[in-house]
Short mmCIF file of C-alpha atoms in Angstrom, two decimals:
data_model
loop_
_atom_site.label_atom_id
_atom_site.label_comp_id
_atom_site.label_asym_id
_atom_site.label_seq_id
_atom_site.Cartn_x
_atom_site.Cartn_y
_atom_site.Cartn_z
CA MET A 1 26.72 12.06 53.09
CA PHE A 2 29.21 13.54 55.56
CA ASP A 3 27.95 14.87 58.90
CA GLY A 4 27.18 18.56 58.78
CA MET A 5 27.07 18.78 54.97
CA GLN A 6 24.06 20.63 53.60
CA ARG A 7 22.02 18.34 51.37
CA ARG A 8 21.22 19.73 47.94
CA VAL A 9 18.99 18.07 45.34
CA VAL A 10 18.55 18.85 41.65
CA SER A 11 15.37 17.83 39.84
CA LEU A 12 15.44 17.67 36.03
CA TRP A 13 12.11 17.46 34.22
CA PHE A 14 11.85 16.72 30.51
CA PRO A 15 8.30 17.83 29.59
CA ARG A 16 8.69 16.75 25.94
CA LEU A 17 10.91 13.74 26.40
CA ALA A 18 9.18 11.47 23.86
CA SER A 19 8.79 14.05 21.07
CA ASP A 20 12.30 15.44 21.64
CA ARG A 21 13.73 11.93 21.35
CA VAL A 22 12.10 11.47 17.94
CA LEU A 23 12.88 14.96 16.58
CA ARG A 24 16.42 15.40 17.92
CA GLY A 25 17.94 13.78 14.83
CA CYS A 26 15.95 15.74 12.22
CA SER A 27 15.34 19.37 11.31
CA PHE A 28 11.51 19.39 11.33
CA GLU A 29 10.17 22.69 12.69
CA GLY A 30 6.39 22.38 12.22
CA PRO A 31 3.73 21.06 14.61
CA PHE A 32 4.48 17.48 15.63
CA ALA A 33 2.92 15.02 18.06
CA LEU A 34 3.21 11.40 19.08
CA THR A 35 0.00 9.41 19.36
CA LEU A 36 -0.90 6.45 21.54
CA LYS A 37 -4.01 4.31 21.54
CA GLN A 38 -5.84 4.76 24.84
CA SER A 39 -9.33 3.40 25.61
CA ASN A 40 -9.90 2.45 21.96
CA ALA A 41 -9.09 6.00 20.85
CA ASN A 42 -5.96 7.40 19.24
CA ARG A 43 -4.88 10.32 21.44
CA LEU A 44 -1.99 12.76 21.56
CA TYR A 45 0.75 11.44 23.83
CA CYS A 46 3.52 14.05 23.54
CA LEU A 47 3.75 17.30 21.55
CA ASN A 48 6.49 19.70 20.54
CA ALA A 49 6.38 23.39 21.40
CA VAL A 50 4.94 24.42 18.01
CA ALA A 51 1.97 22.08 18.41
CA GLU A 52 1.28 23.31 21.95
CA ALA A 53 1.39 26.92 20.73
CA GLN A 54 -1.46 26.11 18.34
CA GLY A 55 -3.73 25.01 21.19
CA LEU A 56 -3.15 21.26 21.14
CA HIS A 57 -2.67 19.36 24.39
CA ARG A 58 -1.99 15.88 25.71
CA GLY A 59 -4.95 13.52 25.79
CA MET A 60 -6.63 15.26 22.86
CA SER A 61 -8.06 12.88 20.26
CA HIS A 62 -6.10 12.61 17.04
CA SER A 63 -9.09 13.50 14.86
CA ASP A 64 -9.81 16.69 16.87
CA ALA A 65 -6.15 17.67 16.72
CA ARG A 66 -6.09 17.32 12.92
CA ALA A 67 -9.20 19.44 12.70
CA PHE A 68 -7.59 22.23 14.74
CA CYS A 69 -4.20 21.87 13.05
CA PRO A 70 -4.31 20.38 9.50
CA ASP A 71 -0.50 20.66 9.21
CA LEU A 72 0.10 18.44 12.24
CA LYS A 73 2.58 15.63 11.63
CA THR A 74 2.23 12.57 13.85
CA ALA A 75 4.00 9.33 14.62
CA VAL A 76 3.21 6.40 16.89
CA ALA A 77 4.72 6.66 20.38
CA VAL A 78 6.95 3.88 21.69
CA PRO A 79 7.06 4.25 25.52
CA PRO A 80 9.69 1.48 26.04
CA GLU A 81 12.09 3.39 23.76
CA ASP A 82 11.43 6.54 25.78
CA GLN A 83 12.33 4.74 28.98
CA ARG A 84 15.54 3.38 27.48
CA PHE A 85 16.43 6.93 26.45
CA LEU A 86 15.70 8.17 29.99
CA HIS A 87 18.00 5.49 31.39
CA ALA A 88 20.71 6.72 29.01
CA LEU A 89 20.20 10.26 30.34
CA CYS A 90 20.51 8.87 33.84
CA ARG A 91 23.94 7.48 32.99
CA TRP A 92 24.88 10.81 31.41
CA ALA A 93 23.87 12.74 34.54
CA LYS A 94 26.44 10.84 36.60
CA ARG A 95 29.04 13.24 35.26
CA TYR A 96 27.69 15.72 37.84
CA CYS A 97 27.30 13.38 40.80
CA PRO A 98 27.26 9.63 41.50
CA TRP A 99 23.82 9.65 43.14
CA VAL A 100 21.27 9.82 40.28
CA GLY A 101 17.78 8.30 40.23
CA LEU A 102 14.66 8.33 38.08
CA GLU A 103 11.83 10.76 38.82
CA GLY A 104 8.70 9.24 37.33
CA GLN A 105 8.52 8.61 33.59
CA ASP A 106 10.09 11.88 32.43
CA GLY A 107 12.52 13.16 35.03
CA LEU A 108 15.75 12.68 36.93
CA VAL A 109 16.74 13.52 40.50
CA LEU A 110 20.35 14.17 41.52
CA ASP A 111 21.89 14.45 44.97
CA VAL A 112 24.63 17.03 44.30
CA SER A 113 25.65 17.50 47.94
CA GLY A 114 29.34 18.33 47.94
CA SER A 115 29.75 18.25 44.15
CA ALA A 116 28.28 21.54 42.92
CA HIS A 117 31.47 23.46 43.73
CA LEU A 118 33.33 21.34 41.16
CA PHE A 119 31.35 23.17 38.46
CA GLY A 120 31.61 26.65 39.93
CA GLY A 121 28.47 26.53 42.07
CA GLU A 122 24.86 25.53 41.60
CA THR A 123 24.08 28.29 39.11
CA GLN A 124 27.01 27.39 36.87
CA MET A 125 26.17 23.70 37.14
CA LEU A 126 22.57 24.26 36.02
CA ARG A 127 23.78 26.47 33.18
CA ASP A 128 26.10 23.69 32.03
CA MET A 129 23.30 21.10 32.24
CA ARG A 130 20.91 23.24 30.20
CA ALA A 131 23.54 24.01 27.55
CA ARG A 132 24.46 20.36 27.04
CA LEU A 133 20.84 19.18 26.94
CA LEU A 134 19.91 21.99 24.55
CA ARG A 135 22.67 20.92 22.17
CA ALA A 136 21.21 17.41 22.36
CA GLY A 137 17.82 18.76 21.29
CA LEU A 138 16.08 18.27 24.65
CA THR A 139 13.76 20.60 26.56
CA VAL A 140 14.49 20.62 30.29
CA ARG A 141 13.26 22.40 33.42
CA ALA A 142 15.36 22.30 36.57
CA GLY A 143 14.97 23.05 40.24
CA VAL A 144 17.45 23.00 43.14
CA ALA A 145 16.52 22.76 46.80
CA ASP A 146 17.35 20.99 50.06
CA THR A 147 14.70 18.31 49.53
CA ARG A 148 13.53 16.13 46.69
CA GLY A 149 9.95 17.39 46.95
CA ALA A 150 10.94 21.06 46.85
CA ALA A 151 13.26 20.53 43.87
CA TRP A 152 10.44 18.72 42.03
CA ALA A 153 8.02 21.57 42.77
CA LEU A 154 10.44 24.20 41.45
CA ALA A 155 11.23 22.21 38.30
CA HIS A 156 7.56 21.70 37.42
CA HIS A 157 6.07 25.03 38.49
CA ASP A 158 8.74 27.72 38.99
CA GLU A 159 12.26 27.07 37.78
CA GLY A 160 14.85 28.30 40.20
CA ILE A 161 17.17 27.65 43.11
CA ALA A 162 15.89 27.67 46.69
CA ALA A 163 18.35 29.01 49.23
CA PRO A 164 19.56 26.48 51.81
CA GLY A 165 17.10 26.18 54.68
CA GLU A 166 14.52 28.43 52.95
CA MET A 167 12.08 25.89 51.56
CA LEU A 168 8.81 27.46 52.67
CA PRO A 169 9.57 30.98 51.34
CA ALA A 170 10.54 29.47 47.97
CA LEU A 171 7.41 27.31 47.75
CA ARG A 172 4.82 29.52 49.43
CA THR A 173 3.27 30.90 46.25
CA LEU A 174 3.25 27.62 44.31
CA PRO A 175 -0.04 25.69 43.86
CA VAL A 176 -0.71 22.69 46.08
CA ALA A 177 -0.33 20.43 43.01
CA ALA A 178 3.40 21.15 43.28
CA LEU A 179 3.46 18.79 46.29
CA ARG A 180 2.96 15.83 43.91
CA LEU A 181 -0.70 15.43 44.89
CA ASP A 182 -3.22 13.84 42.55
CA ALA A 183 -5.65 16.07 40.67
CA GLY A 184 -8.65 15.11 42.81
CA THR A 185 -6.95 16.03 46.07
CA ALA A 186 -5.63 19.32 44.65
CA THR A 187 -9.14 20.25 43.48
CA ALA A 188 -10.67 19.39 46.86
CA LEU A 189 -8.10 21.56 48.66
CA ALA A 190 -8.77 24.45 46.29
CA ARG A 191 -12.50 24.26 47.09
CA LEU A 192 -11.57 24.76 50.74
CA GLY A 193 -9.55 27.87 49.86
CA LEU A 194 -6.18 26.14 50.17
CA ARG A 195 -4.80 26.95 46.74
CA THR A 196 -1.11 27.48 47.49
CA ILE A 197 1.49 25.69 49.56
CA GLY A 198 1.59 28.69 51.90
CA ASP A 199 -2.15 28.37 52.55
CA LEU A 200 -1.71 24.67 53.28
CA ALA A 201 1.25 25.26 55.62
CA ASP A 202 -0.73 27.85 57.66
CA ALA A 203 -3.88 25.69 57.96
CA PRO A 204 -4.59 23.55 61.05
CA ARG A 205 -3.15 20.08 60.58
CA ALA A 206 -5.69 17.98 62.49
CA PRO A 207 -8.73 18.77 60.27
CA LEU A 208 -6.65 18.17 57.15
CA THR A 209 -5.56 14.77 58.40
CA ARG A 210 -9.12 13.77 59.29
CA ARG A 211 -10.44 14.75 55.87
CA PHE A 212 -7.62 13.83 53.49
CA GLY A 213 -5.59 11.30 55.42
CA PRO A 214 -1.86 11.50 56.14
CA GLU A 215 -0.65 11.79 52.52
CA VAL A 216 -1.21 15.55 52.10
CA LEU A 217 0.74 16.55 55.18
CA MET A 218 3.38 13.92 54.49
CA ARG A 219 4.04 15.47 51.06
CA LEU A 220 4.20 18.93 52.67
CA ASP A 221 6.65 17.77 55.35
CA GLN A 222 8.81 16.04 52.74
CA ALA A 223 9.01 19.21 50.67
CA LEU A 224 9.88 21.33 53.73
CA GLY A 225 12.46 18.85 54.97
CA GLN A 226 10.56 17.78 58.10
CA GLN A 227 10.32 14.18 56.87
CA PRO A 228 13.15 12.37 55.06
CA GLU A 229 12.79 11.22 51.46
CA GLU A 230 15.58 9.16 50.03
CA ILE A 231 16.88 9.11 46.47
CA THR A 232 17.29 5.61 45.06
CA PRO A 233 20.07 5.68 42.47
CA GLN A 234 19.70 3.77 39.25
CA ALA A 235 21.72 0.59 39.56
CA ASP A 236 24.43 0.01 36.99
CA PRO A 237 23.78 -2.95 34.68
CA PRO A 238 25.82 -6.05 35.54
CA HIS A 239 29.12 -6.35 33.71
CA TYR A 240 29.91 -9.82 32.43
CA GLY A 241 33.65 -9.60 31.94
CA VAL A 242 36.64 -11.13 33.73
CA ARG A 243 40.37 -10.66 33.23
CA LEU A 244 43.50 -12.66 33.98
CA THR A 245 46.96 -11.02 33.96
CA LEU A 246 49.84 -13.49 33.84
CA PRO A 247 53.19 -13.01 35.61
CA GLU A 248 54.97 -14.74 32.71
CA PRO A 249 53.94 -14.91 29.04
CA ILE A 250 52.44 -18.16 27.76
CA GLY A 251 52.28 -19.57 24.25
CA LEU A 252 51.09 -23.17 24.37
CA VAL A 253 47.51 -23.99 23.45
CA ASP A 254 47.08 -26.02 26.64
CA ASP A 255 48.15 -23.04 28.74
CA VAL A 256 45.74 -20.72 26.94
CA ARG A 257 42.96 -23.28 27.38
CA ALA A 258 43.70 -23.52 31.10
CA GLY A 259 43.50 -19.72 31.41
CA VAL A 260 40.20 -19.59 29.52
CA GLN A 261 38.84 -22.36 31.75
CA ARG A 262 39.65 -20.33 34.86
CA LEU A 263 37.95 -17.26 33.39
CA LEU A 264 34.91 -19.29 32.34
CA THR A 265 34.46 -20.52 35.89
CA GLN A 266 34.39 -16.94 37.20
CA LEU A 267 32.14 -15.68 34.42
CA CYS A 268 29.62 -18.50 34.79
CA ALA A 269 29.39 -17.75 38.51
CA LYS A 270 28.42 -14.16 37.65
CA LEU A 271 25.88 -15.36 35.11
CA LYS A 272 24.35 -17.78 37.59
CA ALA A 273 23.99 -15.05 40.21
CA GLN A 274 22.04 -12.94 37.68
CA GLN A 275 19.93 -15.85 36.36
CA ALA A 276 21.40 -15.25 32.89
CA GLY A 277 23.14 -17.22 30.16
CA ALA A 278 25.68 -16.18 27.53
CA ARG A 279 24.80 -16.29 23.84
CA LYS A 280 27.99 -14.67 22.55
CA LEU A 281 31.43 -14.84 24.18
CA CYS A 282 34.65 -13.08 23.22
CA VAL A 283 38.15 -13.94 24.43
CA THR A 284 40.74 -11.18 23.98
CA LEU A 285 44.37 -12.29 24.13
CA ARG A 286 46.99 -9.57 24.65
CA ARG A 287 50.47 -10.39 23.47
CA VAL A 288 53.69 -8.97 24.90
CA ASP A 289 54.13 -6.85 21.75
CA GLN A 290 50.80 -5.11 22.68
CA ASP A 291 48.99 -6.74 19.77
CA HIS A 292 45.56 -8.26 20.43
CA GLN A 293 43.78 -11.29 19.08
CA GLN A 294 40.12 -12.15 19.62
CA VAL A 295 38.29 -15.46 19.57
CA GLU A 296 34.52 -15.13 19.34
CA LEU A 297 32.05 -17.91 20.12
CA ARG A 298 28.35 -17.74 19.30
CA LEU A 299 26.21 -20.30 21.11
CA ALA A 300 23.07 -21.97 19.81
CA ARG A 301 21.48 -21.67 23.27
CA PRO A 302 22.22 -19.46 26.29
CA LEU A 303 24.67 -21.30 28.56
CA ARG A 304 26.42 -20.76 31.86
CA ASP A 305 28.09 -24.17 32.20
CA ALA A 306 31.88 -23.79 31.96
CA GLN A 307 32.39 -27.49 31.24
CA ARG A 308 30.10 -27.32 28.19
CA ILE A 309 31.42 -24.02 26.87
CA LEU A 310 35.16 -24.79 27.07
CA PRO A 311 35.23 -27.56 24.39
CA LEU A 312 33.40 -25.24 22.01
CA PHE A 313 36.37 -22.85 22.15
CA GLU A 314 38.79 -25.53 20.90
CA ARG A 315 38.77 -24.57 17.22
CA GLY A 316 39.20 -20.85 17.85
CA LEU A 317 41.96 -21.22 20.43
CA ALA A 318 43.89 -23.61 18.19
CA GLU A 319 44.20 -20.88 15.55
CA VAL A 320 45.65 -18.26 17.93
CA ASP A 321 49.11 -16.91 17.07
CA ALA A 322 50.82 -16.35 20.41
CA GLY A 323 53.79 -14.54 18.88
CA PHE A 324 56.37 -13.90 21.60
CA GLY A 325 53.86 -14.80 24.29
CA ILE A 326 50.48 -13.86 25.78
CA ASP A 327 50.47 -11.96 29.08
CA GLN A 328 46.76 -11.16 29.54
CA LEU A 329 43.44 -12.89 28.82
CA ARG A 330 40.06 -11.22 28.96
CA LEU A 331 36.71 -13.02 28.64
CA GLU A 332 33.46 -11.12 28.11
CA ALA A 333 29.89 -12.17 27.47
CA THR A 334 28.89 -9.64 24.80
CA GLN A 335 25.34 -10.97 24.43
CA VAL A 336 23.38 -12.25 27.40
CA GLU A 337 19.87 -13.64 27.73
CA ALA A 338 17.72 -14.61 30.69
CA LEU A 339 18.26 -18.19 31.83
CA PRO A 340 16.20 -18.94 34.96
CA ALA A 341 16.97 -21.92 37.11
CA GLU A 342 15.23 -25.17 36.16
CA GLN A 343 14.03 -28.03 38.28
CA VAL A 344 16.23 -31.08 37.75
CA THR A 345 15.44 -34.68 38.64
CA HIS A 346 17.30 -37.96 38.81
CA VAL A 347 15.45 -39.10 35.68
CA GLY A 348 17.34 -38.26 32.48
CA THR A 349 19.12 -39.70 29.50
CA GLY A 350 22.31 -37.69 29.85
CA GLN A 351 21.94 -36.39 26.28
CA ALA A 352 20.61 -32.91 27.11
CA GLY A 353 22.32 -30.13 25.22
CA GLN A 354 24.19 -32.30 22.73
CA LEU A 355 22.16 -31.05 19.77
CA GLU A 356 22.77 -27.40 20.74
CA ASP A 357 26.50 -28.07 21.15
CA LEU A 358 26.58 -29.70 17.71
CA VAL A 359 24.81 -26.69 16.18
CA THR A 360 27.36 -24.41 17.87
CA ARG A 361 30.30 -26.40 16.52
CA ILE A 362 28.95 -26.36 12.98
CA GLY A 363 27.95 -22.72 13.33
CA THR A 364 31.53 -21.69 14.07
CA ARG A 365 32.39 -22.90 10.56
CA ILE A 366 29.43 -21.87 8.42
CA GLY A 367 27.52 -19.42 10.65
CA LEU A 368 24.63 -20.07 13.01
CA GLU A 369 22.13 -18.43 10.64
CA ASN A 370 22.92 -21.03 7.96
CA ILE A 371 21.77 -23.94 10.14
CA GLN A 372 18.01 -23.98 9.74
CA ARG A 373 15.01 -26.08 10.68
CA PHE A 374 11.47 -26.42 9.38
CA LEU A 375 8.61 -25.39 11.65
CA PRO A 376 4.88 -25.91 11.06
CA ALA A 377 2.73 -22.95 10.10
CA ASP A 378 -1.02 -22.54 10.50
CA SER A 379 -2.06 -22.74 6.84
CA HIS A 380 -3.62 -25.39 4.61
CA ILE A 381 -1.84 -23.97 1.55
CA PRO A 382 1.02 -26.42 0.81
CA GLU A 383 3.75 -23.84 0.24
CA ARG A 384 2.71 -21.86 3.32
CA SER A 385 2.30 -24.79 5.71
CA PHE A 386 5.87 -24.42 7.00
CA ILE A 387 8.47 -21.80 7.77
CA VAL A 388 12.25 -21.98 7.77
CA ALA A 389 13.94 -20.59 10.89
CA PRO A 390 17.53 -20.60 12.21
CA ALA A 391 17.96 -23.58 14.52
CA ALA A 392 19.93 -21.51 17.03
CA TYR A 393 17.07 -19.03 17.53
CA SER A 394 14.05 -21.35 17.49
CA ASP A 395 12.75 -24.42 19.28
CA PRO A 396 11.58 -27.62 17.62
CA ALA A 397 7.81 -27.87 17.37
CA GLY A 398 5.29 -30.57 16.68
CA GLY A 399 1.97 -30.24 14.92
CA TRP A 400 3.03 -31.80 11.63
CA SER A 401 0.21 -34.33 11.60
CA ARG A 402 -1.90 -34.26 8.41
CA LEU A 403 -5.03 -36.15 7.47
CA THR A 404 -3.50 -36.72 4.05
CA PRO A 405 0.20 -37.18 3.34
CA ARG A 406 2.31 -34.38 1.91
CA PRO A 407 5.41 -34.79 -0.28
CA LEU A 408 8.81 -34.11 1.24
CA CYS A 409 9.91 -32.25 -1.88
CA LEU A 410 7.84 -29.21 -2.88
CA PHE A 411 8.61 -26.89 -5.79
CA PRO A 412 6.77 -24.22 -7.82
CA PRO A 413 3.96 -25.69 -9.97
CA GLU A 414 5.19 -27.03 -13.31
CA PRO A 415 2.56 -27.35 -16.05
CA ILE A 416 1.96 -30.64 -17.87
CA ALA A 417 -0.37 -31.61 -20.70
CA GLY A 418 -3.71 -33.02 -19.63
CA GLN A 419 -7.44 -32.60 -20.11
CA GLY A 420 -10.40 -33.24 -17.88
CA PRO A 421 -10.60 -33.55 -14.10
CA GLU A 422 -9.03 -37.03 -14.05
CA PRO A 423 -5.22 -37.42 -14.00
CA PRO A 424 -3.79 -37.93 -17.52
CA ALA A 425 -2.92 -41.51 -18.41
CA ARG A 426 0.31 -40.39 -20.05
CA PHE A 427 2.21 -37.10 -19.73
CA ARG A 428 5.66 -35.58 -20.07
CA TRP A 429 7.41 -33.98 -17.14
CA ARG A 430 10.99 -32.74 -17.09
CA ARG A 431 11.72 -34.40 -20.44
CA MET A 432 10.47 -37.74 -19.12
CA SER A 433 7.55 -39.69 -20.55
CA LEU A 434 5.52 -41.05 -17.63
CA THR A 435 2.53 -43.39 -17.43
CA THR A 436 0.03 -43.19 -14.58
CA GLY A 437 -0.14 -46.46 -12.67
CA ARG A 438 -2.35 -45.50 -9.74
CA ALA A 439 -3.98 -42.20 -8.72
CA THR A 440 -5.44 -41.29 -5.32
CA GLY A 441 -7.64 -38.25 -4.82
CA PRO A 442 -8.83 -35.65 -5.27
CA GLU A 443 -8.14 -33.41 -2.25
CA ARG A 444 -9.66 -30.00 -2.87
CA ILE A 445 -7.84 -26.98 -1.43
CA ALA A 446 -9.34 -23.49 -1.64
CA PRO A 447 -7.19 -20.33 -1.73
CA GLU A 448 -6.89 -18.11 1.34
CA TRP A 449 -8.87 -15.13 0.09
CA TRP A 450 -7.58 -12.85 2.85
CA LEU A 451 -3.99 -13.08 1.53
CA GLU A 452 -2.65 -11.78 -1.76
CA ASP A 453 -0.95 -14.58 -3.67
CA ASP A 454 -0.53 -14.49 -7.46
CA ASN A 455 0.09 -18.24 -7.55
CA TRP A 456 -3.46 -18.94 -6.38
CA ARG A 457 -5.34 -16.60 -8.70
CA SER A 458 -6.44 -19.64 -10.74
CA GLY A 459 -8.86 -20.56 -7.92
CA LEU A 460 -9.52 -24.01 -6.46
CA ARG A 461 -7.06 -26.86 -6.75
CA ASP A 462 -7.80 -30.61 -6.79
CA TYR A 463 -4.68 -32.49 -5.63
CA TRP A 464 -3.88 -36.09 -6.67
CA GLN A 465 -1.23 -38.55 -5.57
CA VAL A 466 -0.02 -40.23 -8.73
CA GLU A 467 2.23 -43.31 -8.81
CA THR A 468 3.76 -43.79 -12.25
CA VAL A 469 4.79 -47.06 -13.85
CA GLN A 470 8.35 -45.72 -14.02
CA GLY A 471 8.51 -45.44 -10.21
CA ARG A 472 7.90 -41.73 -9.73
CA ARG A 473 5.43 -40.72 -7.02
CA LEU A 474 4.21 -37.23 -7.87
CA TRP A 475 1.79 -34.71 -6.44
CA LEU A 476 -0.40 -33.26 -9.20
CA PHE A 477 -3.23 -30.77 -9.04
CA TYR A 478 -5.98 -29.70 -11.41
CA THR A 479 -7.52 -26.20 -11.52
CA PRO A 480 -11.21 -26.57 -12.46
CA GLN A 481 -11.88 -22.82 -12.67
CA ASN A 482 -9.02 -22.33 -15.12
CA PRO A 483 -8.54 -25.86 -16.53
CA GLY A 484 -4.96 -27.08 -16.40
CA TRP A 485 -2.69 -29.71 -14.82
CA PHE A 486 0.46 -29.05 -12.78
CA VAL A 487 3.08 -30.98 -10.81
CA GLN A 488 4.03 -29.40 -7.46
CA GLY A 489 5.82 -32.10 -5.46
CA GLU A 490 7.38 -35.51 -5.33
CA PHE A 491 7.06 -38.13 -2.62
CA ALA A 492 10.13 -39.95 -1.40
#
């Protein structure tokens, strides 16, 4: 701030931020509320104006609210989504000034010193803010003052603009809760007859400090401008993009590779400083005819090692059509994940990362989602004892040990002819006549009653390992509750 410039602060409060975020894209006009589970009870978290007009309030139990208002429509609140939306509003507010910060969980604070005149004054600026937010479907209350505390008090208790240097006259009639005091302190002050900020400002300071500590008077001095209170702006997210403009156009693959290598070195330095790794990279090549070509690389694991990433770009760069030449290269990490530093030792095989690099190379041809691995699942049901997950988005896991062997090849049960609980001596399966040579079992498996599965409605299964004279090693089961024989797998 320049010397001699009058500081002016705008406080924006969104009293229905969560409900407005949900309803802004629909035309619902009835009573609506978001609920959140608190202390083992489902309570109202945020309401629209129609629900508040019918006597509902925050913290009210969901069952009581439905009793008072049978037409109430509810949805589950998602506080992280509300905070992401507030951060988006913070970026939007930078159109009015560069110094914007968060005010709690539902507000913004702006230092508009020296920028209000660009919008025709403070009154015109607030009118523009309200109009834009109203079109976006948001309810907002605003206050303007010399201090952050006074602007907050006006936004929450008496919308308006305090004249420069006139904080106490603007705040005198407001309750002491407008000083951002907790409910217990505000109640204790009211019992002493100090109900407004004017009463608190006229009271002796020493007894207040002895009884309530320094916080009450500190909040009063901050609101009146006698103690400074800074505004911490919301930091911009890091940008993972680098650019290289060439004095002369290039067209050889080796030259393009050298340019990408230089950009990778700069980008990986940025990623390392932020303890992050790239999962998706995009190289944009601008030709002299103003046409653009892009080479995208999706990695099986987050990386920030330029020497490992560069060879993975080989296939994409080899297919680039340079035309009459390339005069600019731009590299951007479009998807980034956290990659904290790891402790390294002198003990190692030198093979780390080769599997991930192989998955990346194959994934550039057939897609990373098409390279899958099997992972163990916590179930004794054969067909639910594993899951299939993309190798690029999962880690290998152990826990495959079984007391009894399982076949490598599983398929839906196929019925065969047989009677009795013992494996049939002869049977036909897939147009083959087979003779049982040796049978091992049974292994009884019960259905998981807590899961719905039509394939297990026949009840218990007795599994047998059957080696046939013809060389087939099959996995058969018998259903005693609904007699029948089936083949479900084959051992290697």
